[in-house]
Amino acid sequence: MDGVVRTRVGYAGGSSNNPTYYNLDGHSETIQIEYDETRVTYEQLLEVFWDSHHPTGQPYSRQYMSIVFYHNEEQRRLAIESKEREESGSGFSIVTEIIPYSEFYLAEDYHQKHYLRQESSLIQELSTIYPDISDFIESTAVTRLNGYVGGYGTPETLEKELNSLGLSEASQMRLLEIADRGLVPGCAVP
C-alpha cells in the first residue's frame, strides 16, 4: 500500500513484559504498521483491516483476537465509526475489540515476513542484502516484497517499483511469476 513504510509482527494487549509465542500471558498476535500520513490515511488502513479478515467469528483464544489498537482519541473515534459501518453493512455482529495501545513486543524472528519466507530463492538473496535480521525486519523493500508475495498490491504498482526493490534480475522474474498467479487486482496493499 502506498505510504506503508514497514510492518512488524508481534504481540500486544496483555499484561506481561516480553511475551513469546509460547508464553503470551493475555497478549494477542498483531501487526504493527508504520505509515506516512501524507500518503495514506488511518481510515484507509482501517478499510484494509476490515477487508483482510473475518471480524465476525469468535476466536478460540485471545492469541487470535481481532483487535484494533488505537494511539489517540481520533484513532479511537475512527476505529469505532468504521466498526459500526462494517457491522451495519454486513448484518453481523463484529467481535473486533478496539482498545488503547500500550506496548508492542516484536515477535520472534521466524514470525517476521511470513509470506516472503515461503519463497526460498528470494529469502536467500535478501539474506545477503540484509545479513542482520533487524535490518531485514525494518526494511521498507522487504515489507513491500512480503506484501506482493502474499498476493497483495496491484500489478501496476509492482511494475512501477520493481526496479527499486534491490532484487537481481532472476529474483525480479520470480516476483513477476508470483504476481502472474495472483495479485489481488483491487487491493492496494502491500
C-alpha atoms as one frame of an Amber mdcrd trajectory, in Angstrom:
protein
   0.000   0.000   0.000   1.436   3.299  -0.967   2.524   5.029   2.216   3.171
   1.909   4.288   6.787   2.170   5.392   7.179  -1.066   7.326   5.317  -3.787
   9.146   6.336  -5.904  12.095   4.624  -8.910  13.624   4.383  -9.042  17.385
   2.266  -9.187  20.497   0.181  -6.561  22.301  -2.734  -6.103  24.644  -1.615
  -8.322  27.512  -0.224  -7.683  30.950   3.263  -9.196  30.939   6.544  -7.859
  29.629   8.385  -9.609  26.799   5.816 -12.225  25.782   6.781 -15.041  23.442
   4.749 -17.221  21.117   4.656 -19.915  23.802   4.070 -17.548  26.736   1.632
 -14.828  25.667   0.048 -14.062  29.063  -3.007 -12.332  27.626  -1.327 -10.775
  24.611  -2.660 -11.199  21.082  -0.736 -11.672  17.877  -0.785  -8.422  15.959
   0.871  -6.443  13.231   2.407  -3.025  13.764   2.161  -0.749  10.738   4.380
   2.279  10.318   2.999   4.599   7.680   3.455   8.012   6.105   0.340  10.026
   6.955   0.880  12.255   3.923   0.435   9.254   1.596  -2.096   7.015   3.335
  -4.730   7.753   5.941  -5.666   5.874   9.059  -9.125   5.410   7.540  -7.584
   3.686   4.506  -5.644   1.356   6.792  -8.866   0.532   8.628 -10.544  -0.326
   5.305  -7.758  -2.790   4.543  -8.058  -4.198   8.072 -11.775  -4.920   7.657
 -11.288  -6.328   4.148  -8.412  -8.588   5.207 -10.063 -10.817   7.786 -13.371
 -12.088   9.156 -14.224  -9.923  12.179 -17.459 -11.760  12.982 -16.076 -15.057
  14.227 -15.209 -15.614  17.861 -11.559 -16.648  18.140 -10.832 -19.782  20.112
  -8.249 -17.907  22.189  -7.125 -14.377  22.984  -3.990 -15.064  20.964  -6.007
 -14.730  17.746  -8.403 -11.932  18.722  -9.477  -9.358  16.178  -8.255  -6.104
  17.733  -7.608  -2.532  16.666  -5.131  -0.768  18.933  -5.556   2.993  18.861
  -2.910   5.568  19.788  -5.088   8.628  20.343  -8.687   9.752  20.643  -9.009
  10.495  16.909  -7.928   6.951  16.007 -10.343   5.579  18.591 -13.221   7.547
  17.092 -12.351   6.494  13.532 -11.981   2.842  14.547 -15.368   2.827  16.300
 -17.053   4.531  13.337 -15.516   2.066  10.886 -16.570  -0.880  13.061 -20.136
   0.436  13.191 -20.170   0.827   9.385 -18.896  -2.722   8.938 -21.465  -4.069
  11.360 -24.402  -2.291   9.726 -23.184  -3.193   6.231 -22.660  -6.866   6.991
 -25.698  -7.501   9.155 -23.493  -9.463  11.555 -22.162  -8.674  14.989 -18.491
  -7.661  14.805 -16.385  -9.122  17.635 -13.353  -6.909  16.994 -12.161  -5.130
  20.122 -10.978  -1.525  19.971  -8.540  -0.902  22.800  -5.800   1.588  23.664
  -2.273   0.808  22.564   0.100   0.334  25.461   3.136  -1.633  24.310   4.172
  -3.683  21.287   6.575  -6.587  21.630   8.314  -7.788  18.498   7.637 -11.457
  17.745  10.404 -13.959  17.232  12.408 -13.595  14.018  10.862 -16.645  12.372
   7.408 -14.996  12.527   8.510 -11.936  10.546   7.643 -11.578   6.825   5.703
 -14.838   6.709   4.732 -14.751   3.030   8.236 -13.934   1.892   9.700 -16.799
   3.922   7.784 -19.215   1.682   9.984 -18.180  -1.262  13.427 -19.627  -0.573
  15.143 -18.052  -3.593  14.013 -14.560  -2.586  14.912 -15.154   1.065  18.359
 -16.392   0.078  19.053 -13.249  -1.939  17.606 -10.941   0.704  19.732 -12.554
   3.415  22.830 -11.402   1.533  21.422  -7.878   1.199  20.241  -7.823   4.831
  22.559 -10.136   6.805  21.345  -8.605  10.090  17.804  -9.799  10.891  16.804
  -6.428  12.350  17.725  -4.726   9.059  15.624  -7.339   7.243  12.630  -6.715
   9.521  12.928  -2.921   9.311  13.389  -2.744   5.527  10.663  -0.998   3.554
  11.649  -3.013   0.460  11.272  -6.284   2.378   7.886  -5.121   3.689   6.740
  -4.419   0.129   8.087  -7.731  -1.150   6.282  -9.611   1.619   3.025  -7.985
   0.559   3.489  -8.832  -3.090   4.406 -12.451  -2.347   1.277 -12.616  -0.176
  -0.815 -11.659  -3.192  -1.426  -8.048  -2.228  -0.884  -4.991  -4.350  -1.658
  -4.222  -7.930   0.286  -5.364 -10.977   0.671  -1.685 -11.918   2.250  -0.808
  -8.572   4.615  -3.763  -8.814   5.676  -2.752 -12.326   6.356   0.820 -11.151
   8.524  -0.126  -8.204  10.104  -3.416  -9.270  13.482  -1.892 -10.158  13.662
  -0.008  -6.855  13.361  -3.113  -4.654  17.033  -4.090  -4.943  16.491  -7.519
  -6.486  18.565  -9.307  -9.091  17.036  -9.920 -12.492  16.344 -13.556 -11.558
  14.506 -12.509  -8.386  12.574  -9.847 -10.274  11.455 -12.537 -12.715  10.416
 -14.776  -9.802   8.402 -11.943  -8.275   6.663 -11.347 -11.615   5.823 -15.078
 -11.798   4.277 -14.842  -8.343   2.342 -11.752  -9.410   1.061 -13.532 -12.516
  -0.548 -16.205 -10.364  -2.465 -13.706  -8.363  -2.020 -10.230  -7.053  -5.374
  -9.078  -5.817  -6.311  -6.632  -8.615  -8.243  -4.180  -6.453  -6.085  -4.451
  -3.355  -3.817  -1.531  -2.631  -1.708  -3.390  -0.086   1.336  -4.382   0.379
